[in-house]
Coordinates of C-alpha atoms in Angstrom, one line a residue:
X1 CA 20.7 -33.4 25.6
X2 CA 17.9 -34.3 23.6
X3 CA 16.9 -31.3 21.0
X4 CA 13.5 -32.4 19.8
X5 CA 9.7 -31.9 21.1
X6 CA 7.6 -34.2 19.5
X7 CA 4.3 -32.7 20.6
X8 CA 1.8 -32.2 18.1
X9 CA -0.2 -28.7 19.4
X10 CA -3.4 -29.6 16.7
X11 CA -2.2 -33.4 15.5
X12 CA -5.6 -35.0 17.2
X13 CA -9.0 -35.4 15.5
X14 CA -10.6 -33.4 17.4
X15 CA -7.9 -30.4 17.4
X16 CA -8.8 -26.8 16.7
X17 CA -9.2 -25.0 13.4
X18 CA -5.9 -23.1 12.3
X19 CA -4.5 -24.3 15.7
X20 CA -1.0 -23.9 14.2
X21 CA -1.5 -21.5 11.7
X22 CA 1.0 -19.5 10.9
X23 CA 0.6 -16.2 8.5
X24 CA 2.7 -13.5 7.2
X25 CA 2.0 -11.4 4.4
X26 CA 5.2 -9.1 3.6
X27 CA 7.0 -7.5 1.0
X28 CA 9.8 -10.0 1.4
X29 CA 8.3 -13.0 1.4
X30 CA 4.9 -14.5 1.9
X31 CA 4.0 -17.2 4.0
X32 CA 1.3 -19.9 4.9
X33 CA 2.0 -23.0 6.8
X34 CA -0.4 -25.5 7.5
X35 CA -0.3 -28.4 10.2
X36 CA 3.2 -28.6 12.7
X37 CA 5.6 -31.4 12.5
X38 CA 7.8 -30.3 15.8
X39 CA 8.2 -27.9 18.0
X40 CA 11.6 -26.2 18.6
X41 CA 12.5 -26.4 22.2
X42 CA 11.9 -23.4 23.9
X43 CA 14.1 -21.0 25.1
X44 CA 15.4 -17.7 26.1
X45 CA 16.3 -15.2 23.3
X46 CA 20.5 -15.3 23.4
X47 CA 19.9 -19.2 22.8
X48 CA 17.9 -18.9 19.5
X49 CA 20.7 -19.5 17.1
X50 CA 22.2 -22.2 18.7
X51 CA 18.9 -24.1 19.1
X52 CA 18.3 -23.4 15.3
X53 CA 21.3 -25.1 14.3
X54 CA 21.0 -27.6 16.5
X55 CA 17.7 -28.5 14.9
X56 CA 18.3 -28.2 11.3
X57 CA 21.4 -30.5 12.1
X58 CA 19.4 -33.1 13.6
X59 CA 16.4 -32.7 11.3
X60 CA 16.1 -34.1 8.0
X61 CA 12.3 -35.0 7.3
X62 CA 10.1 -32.4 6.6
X63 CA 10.2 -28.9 5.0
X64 CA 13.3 -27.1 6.3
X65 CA 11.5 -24.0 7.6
X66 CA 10.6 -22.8 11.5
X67 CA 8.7 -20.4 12.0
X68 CA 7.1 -19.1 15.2
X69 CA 7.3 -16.0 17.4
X70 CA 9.6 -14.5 20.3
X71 CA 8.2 -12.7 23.6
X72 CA 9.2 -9.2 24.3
X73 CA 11.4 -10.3 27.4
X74 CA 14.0 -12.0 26.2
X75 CA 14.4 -14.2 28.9
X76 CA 11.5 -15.4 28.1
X77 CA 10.4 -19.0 26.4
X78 CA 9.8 -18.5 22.4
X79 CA 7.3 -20.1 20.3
X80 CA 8.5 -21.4 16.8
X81 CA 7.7 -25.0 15.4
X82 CA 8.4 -26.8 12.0
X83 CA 5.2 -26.7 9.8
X84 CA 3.5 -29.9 7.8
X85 CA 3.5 -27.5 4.8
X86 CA 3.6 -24.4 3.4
X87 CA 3.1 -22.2 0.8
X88 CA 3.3 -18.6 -0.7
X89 CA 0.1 -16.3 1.5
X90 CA -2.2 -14.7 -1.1
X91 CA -4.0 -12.0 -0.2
X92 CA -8.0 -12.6 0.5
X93 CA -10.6 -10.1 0.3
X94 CA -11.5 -8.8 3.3
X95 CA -13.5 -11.2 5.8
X96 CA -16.6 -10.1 8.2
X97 CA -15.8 -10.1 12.1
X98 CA -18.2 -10.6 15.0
X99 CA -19.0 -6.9 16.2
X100 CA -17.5 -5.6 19.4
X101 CA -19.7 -5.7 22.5
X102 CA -17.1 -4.3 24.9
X103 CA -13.7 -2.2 24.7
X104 CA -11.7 -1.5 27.9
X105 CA -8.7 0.2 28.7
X106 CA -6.6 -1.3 30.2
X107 CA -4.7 0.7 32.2
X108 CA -6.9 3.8 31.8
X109 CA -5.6 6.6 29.7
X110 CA -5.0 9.2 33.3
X111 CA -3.1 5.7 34.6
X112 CA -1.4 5.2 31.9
X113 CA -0.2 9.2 31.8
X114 CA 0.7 8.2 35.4
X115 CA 3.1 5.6 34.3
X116 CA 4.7 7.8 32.2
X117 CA 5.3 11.0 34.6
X118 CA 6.8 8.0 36.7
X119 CA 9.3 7.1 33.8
X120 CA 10.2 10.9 33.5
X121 CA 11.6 10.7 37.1
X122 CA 13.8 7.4 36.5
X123 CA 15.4 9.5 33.1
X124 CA 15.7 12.5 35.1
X125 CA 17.0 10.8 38.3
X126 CA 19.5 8.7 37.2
X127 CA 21.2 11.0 35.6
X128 CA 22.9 9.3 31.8
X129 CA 22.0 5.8 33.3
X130 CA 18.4 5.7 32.0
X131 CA 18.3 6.9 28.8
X132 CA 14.8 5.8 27.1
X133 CA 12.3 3.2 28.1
X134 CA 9.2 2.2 25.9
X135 CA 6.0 2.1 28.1
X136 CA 2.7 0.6 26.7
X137 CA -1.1 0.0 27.5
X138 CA -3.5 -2.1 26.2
X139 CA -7.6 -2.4 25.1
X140 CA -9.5 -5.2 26.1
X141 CA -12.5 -6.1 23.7
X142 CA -14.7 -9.5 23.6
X143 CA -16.5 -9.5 20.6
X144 CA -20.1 -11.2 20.0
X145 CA -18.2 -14.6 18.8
X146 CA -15.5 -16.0 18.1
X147 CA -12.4 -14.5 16.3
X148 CA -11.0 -16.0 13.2
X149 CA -7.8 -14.9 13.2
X150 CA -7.8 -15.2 9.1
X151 CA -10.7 -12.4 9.2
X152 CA -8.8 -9.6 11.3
X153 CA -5.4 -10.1 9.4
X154 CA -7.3 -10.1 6.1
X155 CA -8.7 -6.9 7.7
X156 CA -5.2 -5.6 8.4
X157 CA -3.8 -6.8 4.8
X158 CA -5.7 -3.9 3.3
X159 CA -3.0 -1.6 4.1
X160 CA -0.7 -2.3 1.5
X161 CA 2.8 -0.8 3.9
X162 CA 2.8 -3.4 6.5
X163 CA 3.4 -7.0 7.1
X164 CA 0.4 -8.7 8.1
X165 CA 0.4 -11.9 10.5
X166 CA -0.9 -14.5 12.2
X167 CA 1.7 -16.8 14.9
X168 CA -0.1 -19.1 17.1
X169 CA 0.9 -19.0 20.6
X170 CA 1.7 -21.1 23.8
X171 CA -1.6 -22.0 26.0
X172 CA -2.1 -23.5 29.2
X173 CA -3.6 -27.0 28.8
X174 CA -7.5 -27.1 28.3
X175 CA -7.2 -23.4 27.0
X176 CA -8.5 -22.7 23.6
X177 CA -5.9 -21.3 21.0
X178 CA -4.5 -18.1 20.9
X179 CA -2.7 -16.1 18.1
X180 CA -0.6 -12.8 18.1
X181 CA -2.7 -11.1 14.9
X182 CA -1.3 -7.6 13.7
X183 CA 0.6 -5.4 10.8
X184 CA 3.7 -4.5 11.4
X185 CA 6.0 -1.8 9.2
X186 CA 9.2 -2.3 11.4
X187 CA 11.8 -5.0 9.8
X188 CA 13.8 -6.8 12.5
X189 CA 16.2 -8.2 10.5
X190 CA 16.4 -10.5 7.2
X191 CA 19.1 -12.5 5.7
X192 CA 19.9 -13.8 2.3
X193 CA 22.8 -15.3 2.0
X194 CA 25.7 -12.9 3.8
X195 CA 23.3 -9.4 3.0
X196 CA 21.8 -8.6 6.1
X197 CA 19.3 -5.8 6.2
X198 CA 16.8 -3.7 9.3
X199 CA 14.6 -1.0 9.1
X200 CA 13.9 0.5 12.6
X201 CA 11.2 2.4 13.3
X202 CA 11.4 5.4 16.0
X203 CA 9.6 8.5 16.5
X204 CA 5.9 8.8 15.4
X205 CA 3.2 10.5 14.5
X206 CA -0.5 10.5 13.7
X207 CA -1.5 10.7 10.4
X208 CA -4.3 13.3 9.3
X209 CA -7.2 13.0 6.5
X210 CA -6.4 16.7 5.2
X211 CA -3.3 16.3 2.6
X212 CA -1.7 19.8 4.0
X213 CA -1.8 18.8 7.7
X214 CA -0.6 15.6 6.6
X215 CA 2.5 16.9 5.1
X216 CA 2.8 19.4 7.5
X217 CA 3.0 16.7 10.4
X218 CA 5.6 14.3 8.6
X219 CA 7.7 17.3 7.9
X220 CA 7.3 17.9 11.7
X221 CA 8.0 14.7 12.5
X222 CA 11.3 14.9 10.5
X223 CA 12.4 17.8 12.3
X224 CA 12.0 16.8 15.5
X225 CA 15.2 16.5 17.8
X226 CA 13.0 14.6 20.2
X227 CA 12.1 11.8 18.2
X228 CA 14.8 12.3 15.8
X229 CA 16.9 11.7 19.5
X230 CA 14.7 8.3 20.1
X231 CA 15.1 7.0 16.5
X232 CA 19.4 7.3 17.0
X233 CA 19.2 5.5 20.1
X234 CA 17.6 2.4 18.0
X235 CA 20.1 2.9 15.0
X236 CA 23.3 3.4 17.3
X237 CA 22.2 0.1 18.8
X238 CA 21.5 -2.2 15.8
X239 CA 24.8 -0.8 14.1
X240 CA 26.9 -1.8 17.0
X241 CA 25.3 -5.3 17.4
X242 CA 25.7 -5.8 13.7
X243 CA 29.6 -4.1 13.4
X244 CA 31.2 -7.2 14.9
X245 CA 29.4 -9.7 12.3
X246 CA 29.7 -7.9 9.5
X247 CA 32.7 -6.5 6.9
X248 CA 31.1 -3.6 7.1
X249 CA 27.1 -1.4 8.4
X250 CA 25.7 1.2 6.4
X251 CA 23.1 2.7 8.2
X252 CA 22.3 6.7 6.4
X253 CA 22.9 9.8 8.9
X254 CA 19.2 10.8 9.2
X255 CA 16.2 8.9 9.1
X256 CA 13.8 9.1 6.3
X257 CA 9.2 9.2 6.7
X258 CA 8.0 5.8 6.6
X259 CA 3.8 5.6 6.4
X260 CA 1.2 3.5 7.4
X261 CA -2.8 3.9 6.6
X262 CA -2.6 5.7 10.3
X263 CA 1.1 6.8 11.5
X264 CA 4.0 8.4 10.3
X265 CA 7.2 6.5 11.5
X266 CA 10.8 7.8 11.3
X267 CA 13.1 5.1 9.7
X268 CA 16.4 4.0 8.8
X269 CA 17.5 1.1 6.5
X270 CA 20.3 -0.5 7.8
X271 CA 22.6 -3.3 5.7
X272 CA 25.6 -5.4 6.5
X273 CA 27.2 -8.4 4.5
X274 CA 27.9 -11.2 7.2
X275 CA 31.4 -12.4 7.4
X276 CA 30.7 -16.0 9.0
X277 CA 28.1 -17.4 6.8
X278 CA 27.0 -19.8 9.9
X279 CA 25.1 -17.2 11.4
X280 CA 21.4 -17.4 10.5
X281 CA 18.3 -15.2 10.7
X282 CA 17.5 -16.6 14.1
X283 CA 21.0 -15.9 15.4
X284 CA 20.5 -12.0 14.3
X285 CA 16.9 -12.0 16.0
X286 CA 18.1 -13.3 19.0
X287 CA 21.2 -10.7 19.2
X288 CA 19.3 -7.9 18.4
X289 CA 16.0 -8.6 19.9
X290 CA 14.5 -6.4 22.1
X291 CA 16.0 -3.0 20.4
X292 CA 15.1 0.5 22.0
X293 CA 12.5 0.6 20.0
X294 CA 10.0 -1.2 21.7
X295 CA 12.4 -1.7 25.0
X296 CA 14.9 1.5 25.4
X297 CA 18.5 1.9 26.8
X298 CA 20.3 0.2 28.3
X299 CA 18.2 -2.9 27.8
X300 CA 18.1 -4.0 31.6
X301 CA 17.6 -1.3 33.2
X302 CA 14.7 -0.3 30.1
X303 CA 13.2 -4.2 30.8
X304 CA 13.5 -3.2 34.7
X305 CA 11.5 -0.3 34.1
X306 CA 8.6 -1.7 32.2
X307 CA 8.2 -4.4 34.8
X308 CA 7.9 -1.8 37.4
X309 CA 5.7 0.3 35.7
X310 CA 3.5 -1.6 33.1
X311 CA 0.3 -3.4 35.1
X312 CA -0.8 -5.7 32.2
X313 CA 2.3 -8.2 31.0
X314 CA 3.2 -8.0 27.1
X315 CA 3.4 -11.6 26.4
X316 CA 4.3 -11.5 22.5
X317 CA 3.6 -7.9 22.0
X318 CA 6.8 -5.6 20.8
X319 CA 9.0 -9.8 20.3
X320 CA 9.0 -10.5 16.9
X321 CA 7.8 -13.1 14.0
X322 CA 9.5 -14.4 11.5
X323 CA 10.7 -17.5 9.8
X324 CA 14.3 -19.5 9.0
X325 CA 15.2 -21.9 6.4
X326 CA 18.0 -24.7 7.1
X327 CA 20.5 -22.4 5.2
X328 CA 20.0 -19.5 7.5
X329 CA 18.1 -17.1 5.6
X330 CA 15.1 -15.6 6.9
X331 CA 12.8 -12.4 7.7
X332 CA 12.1 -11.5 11.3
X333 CA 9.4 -8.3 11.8
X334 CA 9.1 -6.3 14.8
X335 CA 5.4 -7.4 16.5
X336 CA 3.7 -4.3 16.7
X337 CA 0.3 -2.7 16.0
X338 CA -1.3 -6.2 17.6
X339 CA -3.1 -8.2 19.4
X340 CA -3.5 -11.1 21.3
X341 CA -6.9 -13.2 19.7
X342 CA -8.3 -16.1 22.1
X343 CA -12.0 -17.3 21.6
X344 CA -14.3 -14.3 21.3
X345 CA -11.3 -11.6 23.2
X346 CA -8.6 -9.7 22.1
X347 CA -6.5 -7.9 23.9
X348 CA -4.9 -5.0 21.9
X349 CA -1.4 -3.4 22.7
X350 CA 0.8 0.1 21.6
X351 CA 3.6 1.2 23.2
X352 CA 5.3 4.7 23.1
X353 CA 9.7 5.7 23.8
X354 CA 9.7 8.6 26.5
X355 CA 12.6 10.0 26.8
X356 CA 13.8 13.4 29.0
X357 CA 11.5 15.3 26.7
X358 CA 8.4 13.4 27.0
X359 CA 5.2 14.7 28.0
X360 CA 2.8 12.4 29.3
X361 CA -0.7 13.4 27.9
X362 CA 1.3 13.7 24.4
X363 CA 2.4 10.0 25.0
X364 CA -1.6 9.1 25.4
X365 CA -2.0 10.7 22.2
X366 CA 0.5 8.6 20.3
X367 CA -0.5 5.2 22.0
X368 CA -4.3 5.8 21.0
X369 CA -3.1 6.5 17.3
X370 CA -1.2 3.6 17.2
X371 CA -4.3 1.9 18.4
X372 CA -5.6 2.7 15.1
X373 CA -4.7 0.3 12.9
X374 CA -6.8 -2.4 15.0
X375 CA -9.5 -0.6 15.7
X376 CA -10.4 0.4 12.2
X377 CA -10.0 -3.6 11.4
X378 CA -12.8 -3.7 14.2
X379 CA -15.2 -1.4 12.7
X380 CA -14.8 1.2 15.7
X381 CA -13.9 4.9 15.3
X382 CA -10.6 5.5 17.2
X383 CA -11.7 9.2 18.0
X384 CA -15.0 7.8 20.1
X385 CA -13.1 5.0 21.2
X386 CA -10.1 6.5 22.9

């Protein structure tokens, strides 16, 4: 079977600016790519690796680097190509944006609270079956022109604990182009050589402008046994996926705080040393992607949930971007605290885990929050927004 797809998404003349961009400023490693060579054949997420390899066995001109993004289902098609080039991202000042001229909700907070009364009964129903799902809404804004996607990231960049990016993303033919844009603090998974390493995020809390209440609310947040329940689900998860793979998983026996501009996150940093060195960054996306952290547990019956119960489809929201190199090392970050950019629209998303101990309206309040992030970049006020 043939392994290659030769289209070019911005080869033409007349192509788009940035068509292909791909950004991602992170502690790790920084990246700009210009132009696309190939794109990898898409697929669903259990056959990442193997496509991977596949390509780098069969490719030899070009830079030695894919990079792309994967949907939240995982039976989904991906999105990751081979750049022209690339370089190391530097960090620009921050760039104007058209203003906002409308913001929608989408569902509407009551709905949304709705949703999430309805998730209640499928974890109290089904007894242990059900165990946590992640539901999410989403903002619809159109802005007075177009959206650079360089201007929002650079936007987003100014918080210095996240991982800015910029992945373009599959379009119909005729559409214009479309990137997933956002700043993400959650670590998939990265590889250098056989040390693997993830730091999940679970449980979360607005931040607050006094320093007292601050404090007061991470030290909450650490003490909570409903999050602090949430968060194990996610760690229990990744450490089983990775036990098989590796000689050994150390993953600490309580989270620690983790901070954004806007949230506080409960976190746990997870390492492994491979045994097989064959099996790349892409391979450990693909086996670990979605976790309960954006999905819940058991995976099925979580996706089967948010199908039911989530009106607006998350496309690339809560998948994951990230790059691999022919020798199988990579960094792959959870896509969170984002949106989807086309022409002058965005469409932002934020998710929150409910569990048996949810509360609904408490569940708004966490979704706006995490709505933060964005909305600053937009010049809006979250607190008249939401």
């Amino acid at each position: 079977m043939e392994m290659l797809d030769d289209t070019l998404p911005d080869a033409g003349p007349h192509a788009a600016p940035h068509a292909s961009l791909f950004l991602l400023r992170a502690p790790l490693r920084g990246l700009e790519t210009t132009g696309c060579l190939t794109r990898l054949p898409s697929g669903p997420t259990d056959t990442l690796g193997e496509r991977v390899r596949a390509f780098f066995a069969q490719r030899s001109a070009g830079p030695t680097l894919l990079v792309g993004a994967l949907p939240f289902d995982p039976h989904a098609q991906d999105a990751l190509f081979q750049p022209a080039a690339f370089a190391e991202a530097a960090i620009p000042a921050a760039m104007a944006l058209p203003p906002v001229q409308r913001l929608a909700a989408e569902p509407t907070a009551a709905a949304y609270a709705d949703a999430v009364s309805s998730a209640l009964q499928h974890l109290r129903a089904d007894g242990d079956a059900l165990r946590k799902t992640v539901l999410a809404r989403s903002l619809h804004a159109e802005l007075a022109g177009e959206i650079d996607p360089r201007a929002l990231a650079s936007r987003l960049a100014l918080d210095p604990n996240v991982a800015t990016y910029v992945a373009p993303l599959p379009v119909a033919d005729g559409e214009s182009p479309s990137w997933l844009v956002g700043a993400t603090p959650e670590l998939l998974v990265s590889r250098r050589g056989l040390e693997v390493t993830s730091y999940p995020l679970a449980g979360s809390a607005r931040r607050s402008a006094d320093p007292d209440e601050d404090a007061r609310i991470a030290q909450g947040l650490l003490a909570s046994t409903k999050d602090l329940d949430e968060h194990g689900y996610v760690v229990d998860a990744i450490v089983a996926a990775l036990s098989p793979l590796c000689g050994s998983v150390d993953a600490p026996e309580r989270p620690t705080l983790t901070a954004t501009a806007t949230m506080w996150h409960l976190g746990t940093r997870i390492s492994g040393r491979l045994k097989d060195p064959s099996v790349s960054a892409a391979a450990l996306a693909g086996l670990l992607h979605p976790t309960p952290a954006v999905c819940g547990t058991p995976r099925e019956l979580a996706l089967q949930t948010i199908r039911e119960l989530e009106p607006v489809d998350r496309g690339f929201y809560a998948g994951a971007v990230g790059w691999v190199d022919a020798e199988g090392d990579g960094d792959w970050y959870v896509a969170i605290r984002c949106a989807r950019a086309q022409g002058n629209a965005l469409r932002l998303f934020a998710g929150a885990g409910i569990v048996r101990d949810s509360q609904p309206q408490l569940e708004v309040e966490e979704t706006a929050a995490k709505f933060g992030a964005l909305l600053n970049a937009l010049g809006i006020d979250p607190a008249q927004a939401l």
